[in-house]
Coordinates of C-alpha atoms and ligand atoms in Angstrom, one line a residue:
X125 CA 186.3 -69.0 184.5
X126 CA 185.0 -72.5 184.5
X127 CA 184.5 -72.8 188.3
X128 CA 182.5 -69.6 187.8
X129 CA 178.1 -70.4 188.2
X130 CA 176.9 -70.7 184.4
X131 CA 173.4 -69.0 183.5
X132 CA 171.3 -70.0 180.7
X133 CA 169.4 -66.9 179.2
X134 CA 166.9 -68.3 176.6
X135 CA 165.4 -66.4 173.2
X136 CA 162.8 -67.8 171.1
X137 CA 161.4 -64.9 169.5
X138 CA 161.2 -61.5 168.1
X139 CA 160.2 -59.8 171.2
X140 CA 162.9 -61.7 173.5
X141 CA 165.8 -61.1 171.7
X142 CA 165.1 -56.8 172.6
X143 CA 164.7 -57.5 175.9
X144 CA 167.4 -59.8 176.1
X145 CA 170.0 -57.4 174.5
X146 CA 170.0 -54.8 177.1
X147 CA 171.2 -57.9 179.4
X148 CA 173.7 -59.7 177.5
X149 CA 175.7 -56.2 177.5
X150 CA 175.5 -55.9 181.1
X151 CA 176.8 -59.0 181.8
X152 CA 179.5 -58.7 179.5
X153 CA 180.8 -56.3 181.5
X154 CA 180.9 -59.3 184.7
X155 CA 183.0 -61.5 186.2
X156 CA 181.2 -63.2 188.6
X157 CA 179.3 -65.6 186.2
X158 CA 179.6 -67.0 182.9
X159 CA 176.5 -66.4 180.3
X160 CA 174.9 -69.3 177.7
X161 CA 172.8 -68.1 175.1
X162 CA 170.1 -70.6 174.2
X163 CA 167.7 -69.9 171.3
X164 CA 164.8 -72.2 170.9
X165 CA 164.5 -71.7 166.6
X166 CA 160.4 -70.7 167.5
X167 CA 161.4 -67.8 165.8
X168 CA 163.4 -68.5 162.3
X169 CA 163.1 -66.0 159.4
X170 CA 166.4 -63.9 158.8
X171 CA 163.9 -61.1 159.5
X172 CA 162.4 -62.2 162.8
X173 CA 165.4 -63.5 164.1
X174 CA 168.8 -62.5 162.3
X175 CA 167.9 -59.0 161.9
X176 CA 167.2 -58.4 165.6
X177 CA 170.6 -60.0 166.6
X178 CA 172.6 -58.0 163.8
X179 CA 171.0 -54.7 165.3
X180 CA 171.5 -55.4 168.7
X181 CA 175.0 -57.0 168.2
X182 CA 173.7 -59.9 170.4
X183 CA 176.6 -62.6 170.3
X184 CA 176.0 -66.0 168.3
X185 CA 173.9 -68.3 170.8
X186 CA 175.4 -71.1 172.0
X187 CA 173.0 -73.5 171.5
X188 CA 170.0 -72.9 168.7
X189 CA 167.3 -75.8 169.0
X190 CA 165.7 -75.2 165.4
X191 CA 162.4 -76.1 167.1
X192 CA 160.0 -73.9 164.0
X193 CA 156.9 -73.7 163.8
X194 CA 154.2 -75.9 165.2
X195 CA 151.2 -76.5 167.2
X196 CA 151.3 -75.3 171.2
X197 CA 151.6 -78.7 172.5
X198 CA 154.1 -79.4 170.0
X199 CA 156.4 -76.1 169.8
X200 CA 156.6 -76.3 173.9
X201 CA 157.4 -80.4 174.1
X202 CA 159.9 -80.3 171.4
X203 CA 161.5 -77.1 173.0
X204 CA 161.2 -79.3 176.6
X205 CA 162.9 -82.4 174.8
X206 CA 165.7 -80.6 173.4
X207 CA 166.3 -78.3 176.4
X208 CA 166.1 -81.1 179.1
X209 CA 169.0 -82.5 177.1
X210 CA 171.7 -80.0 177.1
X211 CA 170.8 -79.0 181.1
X212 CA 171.3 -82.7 181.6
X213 CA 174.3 -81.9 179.7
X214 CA 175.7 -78.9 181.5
X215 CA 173.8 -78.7 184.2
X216 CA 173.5 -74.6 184.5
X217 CA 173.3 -73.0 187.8
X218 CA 170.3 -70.9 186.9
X219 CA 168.0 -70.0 183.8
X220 CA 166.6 -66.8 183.1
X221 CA 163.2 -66.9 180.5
X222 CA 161.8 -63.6 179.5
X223 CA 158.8 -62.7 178.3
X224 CA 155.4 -64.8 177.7
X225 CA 156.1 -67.2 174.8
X226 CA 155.6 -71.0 174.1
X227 CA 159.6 -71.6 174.9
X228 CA 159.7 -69.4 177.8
X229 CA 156.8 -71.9 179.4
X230 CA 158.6 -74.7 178.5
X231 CA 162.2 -73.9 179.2
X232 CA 160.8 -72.6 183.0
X233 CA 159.1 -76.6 183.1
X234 CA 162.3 -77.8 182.4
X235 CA 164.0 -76.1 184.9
X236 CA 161.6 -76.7 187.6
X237 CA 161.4 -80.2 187.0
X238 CA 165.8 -80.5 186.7
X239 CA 165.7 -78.2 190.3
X240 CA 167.6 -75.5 188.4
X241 CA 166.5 -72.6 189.6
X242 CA 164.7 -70.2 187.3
X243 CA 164.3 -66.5 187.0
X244 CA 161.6 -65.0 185.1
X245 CA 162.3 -61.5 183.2
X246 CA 159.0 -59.7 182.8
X247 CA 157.1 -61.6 185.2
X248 CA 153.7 -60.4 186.9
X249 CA 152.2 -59.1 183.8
X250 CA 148.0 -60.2 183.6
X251 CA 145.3 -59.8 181.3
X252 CA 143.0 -61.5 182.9
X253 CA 142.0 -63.5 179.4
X254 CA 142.8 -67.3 179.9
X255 CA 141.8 -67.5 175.8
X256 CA 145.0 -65.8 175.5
X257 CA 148.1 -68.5 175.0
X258 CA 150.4 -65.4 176.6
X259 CA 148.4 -65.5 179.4
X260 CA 149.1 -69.3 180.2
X261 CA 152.6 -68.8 179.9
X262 CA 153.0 -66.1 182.1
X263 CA 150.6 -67.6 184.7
X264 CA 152.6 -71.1 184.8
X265 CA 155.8 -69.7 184.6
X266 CA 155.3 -67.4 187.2
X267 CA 154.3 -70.1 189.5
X268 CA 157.5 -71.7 188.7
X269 CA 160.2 -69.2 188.8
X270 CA 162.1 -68.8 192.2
X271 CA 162.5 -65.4 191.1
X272 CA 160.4 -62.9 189.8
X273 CA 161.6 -60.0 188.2
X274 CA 158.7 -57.3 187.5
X275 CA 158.3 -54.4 185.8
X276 CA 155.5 -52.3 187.3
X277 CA 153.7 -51.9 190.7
X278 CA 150.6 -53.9 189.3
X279 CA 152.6 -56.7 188.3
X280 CA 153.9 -57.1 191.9
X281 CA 150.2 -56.7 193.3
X282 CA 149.0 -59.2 190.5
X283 CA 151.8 -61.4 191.9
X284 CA 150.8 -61.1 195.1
X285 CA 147.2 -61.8 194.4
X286 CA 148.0 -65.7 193.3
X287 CA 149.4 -66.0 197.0
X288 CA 153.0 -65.7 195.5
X289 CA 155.5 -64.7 198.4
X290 CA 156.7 -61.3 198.1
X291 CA 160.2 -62.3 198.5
X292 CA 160.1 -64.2 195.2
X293 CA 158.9 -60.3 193.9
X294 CA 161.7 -58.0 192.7
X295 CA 160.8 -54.8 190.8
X296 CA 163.2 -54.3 188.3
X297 CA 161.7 -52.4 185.6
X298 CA 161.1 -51.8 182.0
X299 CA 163.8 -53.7 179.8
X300 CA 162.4 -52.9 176.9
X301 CA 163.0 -49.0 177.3
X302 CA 166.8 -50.0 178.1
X303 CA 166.7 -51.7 175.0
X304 CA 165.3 -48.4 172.9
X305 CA 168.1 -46.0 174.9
X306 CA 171.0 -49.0 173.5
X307 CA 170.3 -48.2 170.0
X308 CA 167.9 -44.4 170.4
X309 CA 171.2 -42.5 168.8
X310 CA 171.3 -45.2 165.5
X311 CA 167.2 -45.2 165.2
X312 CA 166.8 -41.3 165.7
X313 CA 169.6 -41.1 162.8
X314 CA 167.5 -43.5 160.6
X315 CA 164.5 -42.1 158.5
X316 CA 163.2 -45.0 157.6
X317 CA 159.9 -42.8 156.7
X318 CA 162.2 -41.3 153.5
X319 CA 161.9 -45.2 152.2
X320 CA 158.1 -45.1 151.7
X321 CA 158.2 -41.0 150.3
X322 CA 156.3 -40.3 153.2
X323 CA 157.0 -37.1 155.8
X324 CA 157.2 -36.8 159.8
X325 CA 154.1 -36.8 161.3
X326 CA 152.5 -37.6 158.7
X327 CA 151.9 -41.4 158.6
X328 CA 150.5 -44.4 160.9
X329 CA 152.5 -47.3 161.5
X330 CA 150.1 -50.2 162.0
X331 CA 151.2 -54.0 163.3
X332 CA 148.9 -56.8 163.6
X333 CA 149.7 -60.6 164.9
X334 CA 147.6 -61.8 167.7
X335 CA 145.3 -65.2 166.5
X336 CA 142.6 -63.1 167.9
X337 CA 142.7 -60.4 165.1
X338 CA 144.3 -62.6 162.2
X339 CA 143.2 -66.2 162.3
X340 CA 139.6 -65.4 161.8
X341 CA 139.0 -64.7 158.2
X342 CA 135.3 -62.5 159.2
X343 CA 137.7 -60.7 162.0
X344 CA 140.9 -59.6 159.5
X345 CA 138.2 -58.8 156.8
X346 CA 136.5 -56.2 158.8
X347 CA 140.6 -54.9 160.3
X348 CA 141.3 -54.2 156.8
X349 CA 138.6 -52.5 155.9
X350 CA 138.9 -49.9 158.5
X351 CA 142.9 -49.7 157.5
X352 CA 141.5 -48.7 153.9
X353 CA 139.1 -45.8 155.0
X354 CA 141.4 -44.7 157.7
X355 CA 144.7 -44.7 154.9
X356 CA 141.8 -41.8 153.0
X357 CA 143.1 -39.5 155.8
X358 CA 146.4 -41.2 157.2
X359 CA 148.8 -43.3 155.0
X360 CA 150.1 -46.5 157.0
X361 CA 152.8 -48.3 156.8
X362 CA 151.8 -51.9 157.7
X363 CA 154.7 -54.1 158.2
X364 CA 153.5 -57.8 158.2
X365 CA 154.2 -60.4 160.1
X366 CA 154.8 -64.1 159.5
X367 CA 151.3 -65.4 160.6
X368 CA 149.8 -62.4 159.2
X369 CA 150.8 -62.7 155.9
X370 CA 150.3 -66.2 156.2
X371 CA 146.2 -66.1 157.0
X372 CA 146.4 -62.9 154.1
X373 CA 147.3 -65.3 151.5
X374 CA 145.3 -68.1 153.1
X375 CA 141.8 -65.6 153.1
X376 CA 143.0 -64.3 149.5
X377 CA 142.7 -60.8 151.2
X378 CA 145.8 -59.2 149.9
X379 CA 144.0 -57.8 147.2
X380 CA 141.6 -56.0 149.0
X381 CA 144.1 -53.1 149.7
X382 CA 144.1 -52.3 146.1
X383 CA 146.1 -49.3 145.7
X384 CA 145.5 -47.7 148.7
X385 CA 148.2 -45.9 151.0
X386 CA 149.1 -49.0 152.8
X387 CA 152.9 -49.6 152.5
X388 CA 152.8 -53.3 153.3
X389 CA 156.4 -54.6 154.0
X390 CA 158.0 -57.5 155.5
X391 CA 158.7 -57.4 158.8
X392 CA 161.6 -54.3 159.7
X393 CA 164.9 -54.5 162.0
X394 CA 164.5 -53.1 165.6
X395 CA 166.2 -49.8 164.5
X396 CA 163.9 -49.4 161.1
X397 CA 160.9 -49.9 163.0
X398 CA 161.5 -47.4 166.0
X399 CA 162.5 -45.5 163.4
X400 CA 159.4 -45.3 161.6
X401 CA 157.3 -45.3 165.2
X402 CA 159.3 -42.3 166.6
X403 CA 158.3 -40.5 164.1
X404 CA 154.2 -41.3 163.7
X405 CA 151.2 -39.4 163.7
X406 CA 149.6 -43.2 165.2
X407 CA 150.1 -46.7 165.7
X408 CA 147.6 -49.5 165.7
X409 CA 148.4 -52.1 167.0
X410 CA 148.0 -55.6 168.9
X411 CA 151.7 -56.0 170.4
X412 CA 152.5 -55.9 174.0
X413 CA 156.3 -54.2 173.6
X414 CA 154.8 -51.4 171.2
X415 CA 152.1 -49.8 174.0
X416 CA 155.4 -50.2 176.2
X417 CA 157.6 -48.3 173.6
X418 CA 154.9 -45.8 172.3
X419 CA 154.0 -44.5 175.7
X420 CA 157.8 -44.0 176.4
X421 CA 157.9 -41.8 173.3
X422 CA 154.5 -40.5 173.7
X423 CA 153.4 -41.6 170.2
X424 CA 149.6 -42.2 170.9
X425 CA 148.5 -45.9 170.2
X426 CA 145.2 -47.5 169.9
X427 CA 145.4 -50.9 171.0
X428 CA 143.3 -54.0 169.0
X429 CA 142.3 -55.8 172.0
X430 CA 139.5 -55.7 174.7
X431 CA 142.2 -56.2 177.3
X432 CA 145.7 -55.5 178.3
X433 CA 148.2 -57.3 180.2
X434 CA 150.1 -53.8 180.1
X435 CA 147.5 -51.9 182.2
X436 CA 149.6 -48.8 183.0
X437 CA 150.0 -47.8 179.2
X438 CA 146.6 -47.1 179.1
X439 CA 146.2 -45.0 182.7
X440 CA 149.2 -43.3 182.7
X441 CA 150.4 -43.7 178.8
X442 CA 149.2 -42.7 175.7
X443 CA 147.4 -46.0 175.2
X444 CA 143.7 -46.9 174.1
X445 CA 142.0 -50.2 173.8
X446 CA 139.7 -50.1 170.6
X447 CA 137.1 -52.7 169.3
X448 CA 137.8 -53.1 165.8
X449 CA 134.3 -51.5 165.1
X450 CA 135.4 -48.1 166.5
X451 CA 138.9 -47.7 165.1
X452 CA 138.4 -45.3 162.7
X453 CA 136.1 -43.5 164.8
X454 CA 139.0 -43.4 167.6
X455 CA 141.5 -42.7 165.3
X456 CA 139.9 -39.7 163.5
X457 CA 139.4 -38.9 167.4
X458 CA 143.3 -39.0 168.0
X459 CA 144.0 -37.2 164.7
X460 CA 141.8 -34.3 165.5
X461 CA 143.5 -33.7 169.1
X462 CA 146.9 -31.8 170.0
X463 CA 149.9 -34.3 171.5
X464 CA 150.1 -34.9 174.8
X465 CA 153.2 -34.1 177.2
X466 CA 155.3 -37.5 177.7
X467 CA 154.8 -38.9 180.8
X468 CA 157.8 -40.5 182.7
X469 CA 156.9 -44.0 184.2
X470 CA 159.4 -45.3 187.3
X471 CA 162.1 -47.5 186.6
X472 CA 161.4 -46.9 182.6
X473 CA 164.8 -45.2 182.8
X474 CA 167.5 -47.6 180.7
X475 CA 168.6 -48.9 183.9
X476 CA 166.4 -52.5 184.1
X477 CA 169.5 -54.2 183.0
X478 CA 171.4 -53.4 185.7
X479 CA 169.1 -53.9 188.2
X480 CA 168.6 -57.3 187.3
X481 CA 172.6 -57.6 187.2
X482 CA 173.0 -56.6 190.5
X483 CA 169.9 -59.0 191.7
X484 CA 171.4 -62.0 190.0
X485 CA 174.8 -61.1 191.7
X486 CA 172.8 -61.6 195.2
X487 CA 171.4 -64.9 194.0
X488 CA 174.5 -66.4 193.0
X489 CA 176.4 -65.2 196.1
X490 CA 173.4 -66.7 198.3
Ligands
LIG645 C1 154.8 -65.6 169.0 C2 154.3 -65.5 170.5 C3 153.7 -64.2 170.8 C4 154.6 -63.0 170.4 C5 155.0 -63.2 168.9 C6 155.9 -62.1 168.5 C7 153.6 -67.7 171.5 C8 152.4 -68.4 171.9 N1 153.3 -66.6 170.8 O1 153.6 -65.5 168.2 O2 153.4 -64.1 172.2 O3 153.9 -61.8 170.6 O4 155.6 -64.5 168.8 O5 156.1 -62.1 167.1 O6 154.7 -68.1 171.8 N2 156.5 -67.9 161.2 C9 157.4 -67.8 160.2 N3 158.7 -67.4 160.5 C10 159.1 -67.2 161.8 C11 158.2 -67.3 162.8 C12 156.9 -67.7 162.5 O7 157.1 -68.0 159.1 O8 160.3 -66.8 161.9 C13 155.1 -68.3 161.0 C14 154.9 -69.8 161.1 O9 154.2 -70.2 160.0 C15 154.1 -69.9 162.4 C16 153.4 -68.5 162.5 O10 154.3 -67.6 161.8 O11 153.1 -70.9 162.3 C17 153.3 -68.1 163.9 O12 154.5 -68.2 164.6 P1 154.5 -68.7 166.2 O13 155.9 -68.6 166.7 O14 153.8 -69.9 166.4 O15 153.7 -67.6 166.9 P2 153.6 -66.0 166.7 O16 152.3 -65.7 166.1 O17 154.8 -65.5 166.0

């Protein structure tokens, strides 16, 4: 087993360790390489963290940095310090990063820089919007992973826009809808609606986190008070997140929600929050994995942001981008109109993991 090529597969947050999951299990099942989990710590709260792994029965990493909270430059250079260390260390014989967050970035730097090659899960996504940190990290890691493992045609053709050689380019999939099939049985068994006394159908599930959206005290004002008239017609259950409830206590705006049907929560466990989505009238949202999830399940969802690096949610899903102006407009609009069929997307089947399996077999074997 020791002689056998060692891969690094790094988490750092929420949304890594779902796409992660699907992963880990397929390579359980392998022989033909041995699998290091390394968690950065960017992502720390038993909720944001614990919860996902409990859920997902993702094993114990191996190594957890305890990097927290911080500025950009300092989140990424302390995950860079402490990840340069163990791959001097161990020296793996590849690293796989997923997804678009500070530790992805950095860990793909380190890589680069060691000559351990790195495979990025997720890769080719664009918004176009450089004000976006997301965007940054997906740019610069693109440009350094050897492989490139995408999810959609026009991730590939973004890809191949920034001159990237299509042999780097492997179309893999949607991980995050293998992740939803894993645990579908356990989350269609939960009714996590029953916790808030509210019925099927009959309720909005609303997330907010992007900087864009929260930070600005004018900008969460105004998102709130469109939650309150909208909650007239449509109670939501709003679970917050960290940075959230963070600018909500810093802006004093908590108490503007009165006692209005907005069941704020803390932030739920994969299989209480698909739990609650599957089963929505709406979502609202600024996440990338929920238009993913949301068009799989053909829950319509109206999207907080001028832009999306997930552009075939909106043409071929049940997505809408909305200015914060127009959300109750657009969501008295979405109320008012009969569901959709579901659309099936290609290579949104549960099957991503194994894909990738079978393209990191090739790689090792040369
Ligand atoms: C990060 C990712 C974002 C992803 C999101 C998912 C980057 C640049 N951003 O944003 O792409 O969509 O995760 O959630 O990598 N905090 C806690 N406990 C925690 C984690 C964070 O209290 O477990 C607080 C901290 O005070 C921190 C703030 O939330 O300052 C923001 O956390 P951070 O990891 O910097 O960025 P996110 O907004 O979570």
């Amino acid at each position: 087993m020791a002689d056998m090529p060692l891969i690094h597969i790094i988490v750092a947050a929420r949304p890594n360790f779902i796409k992660v999951a699907p992963l880990m299990h397929a390579l359980k099942r392998e022989t033909f390489c041995r699998v290091e989990l390394v968690h950065t710590g960017q992502h720390y709260d038993a909720n944001m963290s614990d919860a996902l792994f409990g859920d997902f029965s993702i094993p114990e990493p191996d190594y957890n940095l305890s990097i927290g909270s911080g500025t950009h430059a300092e989140q990424t250079g302390q995950v860079m310090i402490a990840y340069e260390k163990i791959c001097l260390a161990c020296r793996p014989d590849r690293i796989i990063v997923v997804g678009d967050v500070n530790s992805t970035l950095a860990c793909a730097l380190v890589g680069a820089k060691l000559h351990i090659p790195v495979a990025h899960l997720e890769a080719g996504l664009r918004s176009f919007d450089r004000s976006m940190p997301e965007e940054i990290n997906r740019i610069v890691t693109d440009t350094l992973a050897d492989v490139l493992w995408t999810p959609s045609p026009d991730a590939d053709e973004n890809l191949r826009q920034e001159g990237i050689s299509p042999k780097r380019i492997v179309r893999v999939g949607n991980i995050m809808i293998d992740a939803l099939e894993l645990l579908r049985d356990r989350i269609e068994a939960r009714q996590a609606h029953l916790d808030f006394g509210l019925s099927p159908n009959g309720y909005g599930v609303v997330t907010l986190h992007r900087p864009s959206n929260v930070d600005n005290e004018g900008a969460l004002q105004g998102l709130l008070a469109s939650l309150l008239k909208l909650s007239k017609t449509l109670p939501l259950v709003f679970p917050v997140h960290p940075r959230t409830n963070k600018m909500l206590d810093a802006f004093n705006l908590t108490r503007m929600l009165g006692d209005a049907a907005i069941y704020l929560c803390e932030p739920l466990s994969y299989i209480d929050f698909m739990s609650l989505i599957c089963r929505a009238r709406l979502t609202i949202t600024d996440s990338g994995g929920i238009q993913e999830e949301t068009t799989y399940l053909g829950i319509p969802c109206l999207t907080l942001r001028p832009n999306t690096e997930r552009p075939i949610t909106v043409t071929q899903g049940t997505n809408i981008l909305v200015a914060p102006d127009d959300l109750v407009e657009k969501a008295q609009q979405v109320l008012q109109k009969q569901r959709g069929s579901v659309r099936v997307l290609d290579l949104w089947d549960g099957k991503t993991a194994d894909r990738v399996v079978e393209s990191l077999r090739r790689l090792l074997a040369g």
